[in-house]
mmCIF file of C-alpha atoms in Angstrom:
data_model
loop_
_atom_site.group_PDB
_atom_site.id
_atom_site.type_symbol
_atom_site.label_atom_id
_atom_site.label_comp_id
_atom_site.label_asym_id
_atom_site.label_seq_id
_atom_site.Cartn_x
_atom_site.Cartn_y
_atom_site.Cartn_z
ATOM 1 C CA UNK A 202 27.979 72.435 -36.895
ATOM 2 C CA UNK A 203 25.675 72.230 -33.894
ATOM 3 C CA UNK A 204 26.988 71.096 -30.534
ATOM 4 C CA UNK A 205 24.597 69.646 -28.034
ATOM 5 C CA UNK A 206 25.574 69.612 -24.427
ATOM 6 C CA UNK A 207 23.551 67.647 -21.933
ATOM 7 C CA UNK A 208 24.158 68.342 -18.308
ATOM 8 C CA UNK A 209 22.911 65.800 -15.853
ATOM 9 C CA UNK A 210 22.641 67.212 -12.399
ATOM 10 C CA UNK A 211 22.355 65.200 -9.241
ATOM 11 C CA UNK A 212 20.785 67.122 -6.444
ATOM 12 C CA UNK A 213 21.509 66.576 -2.815
ATOM 13 C CA UNK A 214 19.003 67.125 -0.061
ATOM 14 C CA UNK A 215 19.232 70.536 1.536
ATOM 15 C CA UNK A 216 20.541 69.977 5.063
ATOM 16 C CA UNK A 217 17.639 69.877 7.458
ATOM 17 C CA UNK A 218 14.877 69.881 4.821
ATOM 18 C CA UNK A 219 14.406 66.098 4.809
ATOM 19 C CA UNK A 220 14.324 66.141 8.618
ATOM 20 C CA UNK A 221 11.798 68.998 8.589
ATOM 21 C CA UNK A 222 9.570 67.103 6.143
ATOM 22 C CA UNK A 223 9.715 63.976 8.304
ATOM 23 C CA UNK A 224 8.956 66.035 11.417
ATOM 24 C CA UNK A 225 5.843 67.416 9.709
ATOM 25 C CA UNK A 226 4.675 64.018 8.466
ATOM 26 C CA UNK A 227 5.227 62.170 11.769
ATOM 27 C CA UNK A 228 2.119 63.531 13.576
ATOM 28 C CA UNK A 229 -0.061 62.704 10.551
ATOM 29 C CA UNK A 230 1.193 59.122 10.521
ATOM 30 C CA UNK A 231 0.890 58.829 14.322
ATOM 31 C CA UNK A 232 -2.712 60.065 14.267
ATOM 32 C CA UNK A 233 -3.608 57.617 11.506
ATOM 33 C CA UNK A 234 -1.904 54.719 13.327
ATOM 34 C CA UNK A 235 -3.871 55.542 16.467
ATOM 35 C CA UNK A 236 -7.174 55.388 14.565
ATOM 36 C CA UNK A 237 -6.216 52.126 12.831
ATOM 37 C CA UNK A 238 -5.044 50.603 16.114
ATOM 38 C CA UNK A 239 -8.380 51.448 17.757
ATOM 39 C CA UNK A 240 -10.277 49.790 14.892
ATOM 40 C CA UNK A 241 -8.010 46.743 15.088
ATOM 41 C CA UNK A 242 -8.496 46.458 18.855
ATOM 42 C CA UNK A 243 -12.270 46.467 18.374
ATOM 43 C CA UNK A 244 -11.780 43.230 16.438
ATOM 44 C CA UNK A 245 -9.150 41.754 18.751
ATOM 45 C CA UNK A 246 -6.386 42.354 16.224
ATOM 46 C CA UNK A 247 -3.102 44.256 16.319
ATOM 47 C CA UNK A 248 -1.518 46.561 13.767
ATOM 48 C CA UNK A 249 0.774 43.662 12.851
ATOM 49 C CA UNK A 250 -2.327 41.598 12.087
ATOM 50 C CA UNK A 251 -3.591 44.421 9.875
ATOM 51 C CA UNK A 252 -0.213 44.515 8.152
ATOM 52 C CA UNK A 253 -0.498 40.772 7.445
ATOM 53 C CA UNK A 254 -3.996 41.229 6.040
ATOM 54 C CA UNK A 255 -2.807 44.123 3.870
ATOM 55 C CA UNK A 256 0.067 42.057 2.478
ATOM 56 C CA UNK A 257 -2.233 39.117 1.730
ATOM 57 C CA UNK A 258 -4.903 41.369 0.227
ATOM 58 C CA UNK A 259 -2.321 42.998 -2.044
ATOM 59 C CA UNK A 260 -0.233 39.909 -2.932
ATOM 60 C CA UNK A 261 -2.601 37.003 -2.469
ATOM 61 C CA UNK A 262 -1.991 33.757 -0.577
ATOM 62 C CA UNK A 263 1.659 33.083 0.158
ATOM 63 C CA UNK A 264 3.915 30.585 1.910
ATOM 64 C CA UNK A 265 4.603 31.254 5.593
ATOM 65 C CA UNK A 266 8.304 31.728 4.878
ATOM 66 C CA UNK A 267 7.598 34.459 2.332
ATOM 67 C CA UNK A 268 5.144 36.177 4.674
ATOM 68 C CA UNK A 269 7.723 36.096 7.495
ATOM 69 C CA UNK A 270 10.206 37.731 5.129
ATOM 70 C CA UNK A 271 7.673 40.423 4.160
ATOM 71 C CA UNK A 272 7.044 41.163 7.841
ATOM 72 C CA UNK A 273 10.740 41.134 8.715
ATOM 73 C CA UNK A 274 10.268 38.478 11.407
ATOM 74 C CA UNK A 275 11.480 34.934 11.966
ATOM 75 C CA UNK A 276 9.392 32.005 10.780
ATOM 76 C CA UNK A 277 8.514 30.941 14.376
ATOM 77 C CA UNK A 278 7.423 34.526 15.087
ATOM 78 C CA UNK A 279 5.266 34.571 11.952
ATOM 79 C CA UNK A 280 3.768 31.216 12.944
ATOM 80 C CA UNK A 281 2.657 32.693 16.285
ATOM 81 C CA UNK A 282 1.168 35.748 14.590
ATOM 82 C CA UNK A 283 -0.726 33.595 12.094
ATOM 83 C CA UNK A 284 -1.947 31.233 14.845
ATOM 84 C CA UNK A 285 -3.534 34.149 16.712
ATOM 85 C CA UNK A 286 -5.069 35.466 13.493
ATOM 86 C CA UNK A 287 -6.405 32.033 12.606
ATOM 87 C CA UNK A 288 -8.081 31.822 16.046
ATOM 88 C CA UNK A 289 -9.879 35.078 15.200
ATOM 89 C CA UNK A 290 -11.017 33.744 11.837
ATOM 90 C CA UNK A 291 -9.225 36.268 9.613
ATOM 91 C CA UNK A 292 -6.693 33.915 7.959
ATOM 92 C CA UNK A 293 -6.390 30.235 7.247
ATOM 93 C CA UNK A 294 -3.450 27.935 6.636
ATOM 94 C CA UNK A 295 -3.449 25.400 3.834
ATOM 95 C CA UNK A 296 -0.864 22.916 2.647
ATOM 96 C CA UNK A 297 0.459 23.531 -0.840
ATOM 97 C CA UNK A 298 -0.976 20.925 -3.241
ATOM 98 C CA UNK A 299 2.384 20.471 -4.993
ATOM 99 C CA UNK A 300 4.496 20.292 -1.815
ATOM 100 C CA UNK A 301 2.643 19.380 1.377
ATOM 101 C CA UNK A 302 5.578 20.651 3.466
ATOM 102 C CA UNK A 303 4.808 24.219 2.359
ATOM 103 C CA UNK A 304 2.180 26.002 4.428
ATOM 104 C CA UNK A 305 0.305 28.725 2.568
ATOM 105 C CA UNK A 306 -1.512 31.526 4.387
ATOM 106 C CA UNK A 307 -4.552 33.165 2.885
ATOM 107 C CA UNK A 308 -7.087 35.642 4.204
ATOM 108 C CA UNK A 309 -10.631 34.513 4.909
ATOM 109 C CA UNK A 310 -13.582 36.539 3.651
ATOM 110 C CA UNK A 311 -13.819 38.072 7.134
ATOM 111 C CA UNK A 312 -10.138 39.041 6.968
ATOM 112 C CA UNK A 313 -10.454 40.567 3.506
ATOM 113 C CA UNK A 314 -13.557 42.494 4.561
ATOM 114 C CA UNK A 315 -11.743 43.902 7.600
ATOM 115 C CA UNK A 316 -8.646 44.817 5.564
ATOM 116 C CA UNK A 317 -10.766 46.670 3.032
ATOM 117 C CA UNK A 318 -12.802 48.364 5.753
ATOM 118 C CA UNK A 319 -9.649 49.659 7.397
ATOM 119 C CA UNK A 320 -8.304 50.711 3.994
ATOM 120 C CA UNK A 321 -11.504 52.696 3.451
ATOM 121 C CA UNK A 322 -11.059 54.350 6.861
ATOM 122 C CA UNK A 323 -7.501 55.298 5.925
ATOM 123 C CA UNK A 324 -8.621 56.700 2.571
ATOM 124 C CA UNK A 325 -11.462 58.682 4.194
ATOM 125 C CA UNK A 326 -9.090 60.188 6.773
ATOM 126 C CA UNK A 327 -6.499 61.155 4.174
ATOM 127 C CA UNK A 328 -9.158 62.540 1.824
ATOM 128 C CA UNK A 329 -10.465 64.733 4.656
ATOM 129 C CA UNK A 330 -6.943 65.984 5.409
ATOM 130 C CA UNK A 331 -6.270 66.784 1.773
ATOM 131 C CA UNK A 332 -9.705 68.385 1.429
ATOM 132 C CA UNK A 333 -8.793 70.855 4.175
ATOM 133 C CA UNK A 334 -6.079 72.285 1.906
ATOM 134 C CA UNK A 335 -6.645 74.954 -0.719
ATOM 135 C CA UNK A 336 -6.708 73.873 -4.362
ATOM 136 C CA UNK A 337 -3.215 75.333 -4.807
ATOM 137 C CA UNK A 338 -1.903 73.418 -1.784
ATOM 138 C CA UNK A 339 -3.501 70.210 -3.055
ATOM 139 C CA UNK A 340 -1.835 70.685 -6.440
ATOM 140 C CA UNK A 341 1.530 71.301 -4.733
ATOM 141 C CA UNK A 342 1.163 68.127 -2.655
ATOM 142 C CA UNK A 343 0.200 66.155 -5.764
ATOM 143 C CA UNK A 344 3.265 67.430 -7.642
ATOM 144 C CA UNK A 345 5.556 66.591 -4.721
ATOM 145 C CA UNK A 346 4.131 63.082 -4.325
ATOM 146 C CA UNK A 347 4.402 62.462 -8.074
ATOM 147 C CA UNK A 348 8.021 63.621 -7.956
ATOM 148 C CA UNK A 349 8.707 61.185 -5.115
ATOM 149 C CA UNK A 350 7.038 58.353 -7.053
ATOM 150 C CA UNK A 351 9.182 59.168 -10.077
ATOM 151 C CA UNK A 352 12.340 58.923 -7.982
ATOM 152 C CA UNK A 353 11.192 55.669 -6.373
ATOM 153 C CA UNK A 354 10.229 54.148 -9.731
ATOM 154 C CA UNK A 355 13.570 54.950 -11.393
ATOM 155 C CA UNK A 356 15.640 51.774 -11.734
ATOM 156 C CA UNK A 357 18.834 53.789 -11.276
ATOM 157 C CA UNK A 358 17.730 55.422 -8.044
ATOM 158 C CA UNK A 359 19.431 54.368 -4.871
ATOM 159 C CA UNK A 360 17.918 51.157 -3.571
ATOM 160 C CA UNK A 361 15.552 51.616 -0.680
ATOM 161 C CA UNK A 362 16.161 49.739 2.516
ATOM 162 C CA UNK A 363 15.027 46.127 2.487
ATOM 163 C CA UNK A 364 13.477 46.756 5.894
ATOM 164 C CA UNK A 365 9.708 46.240 5.712
ATOM 165 C CA UNK A 366 7.580 49.357 6.057
ATOM 166 C CA UNK A 367 5.596 49.444 9.251
ATOM 167 C CA UNK A 368 2.030 50.627 9.038
#
């Protein structure tokens, strides 16, 4: 008779390690945000505007109420944000064909082009950072990021905060 024993272990973060990781990542994120903010300012846009464009680029046109929820702001706040973006020609508002009361926001070609341009800048910056590492360091980072993705993708993992991520 063969007995099989499966042990499922749940690890806990080592005290201070998560904080140390976040402390190391913070300057990288801050430097990237500074570069993105400068690019946005050149176009008369804010980082919030870039966040809107990113959401619309990723998810497609959406009702104002859903966009407000994605941004974590009130509907009147979202309306002000979208009004300023519409003045700059990066989004447009349309009435839903099925329900004229629903206002749908979609990026214009100019808005999509800017969103993709800024995405390319972000990718170029991160590629340069990663390229400065040795092959072994790059492989270690890749393993760690894949491990994080695995944890995030597990349906049984603790739910992440419903707070929207800020770029």
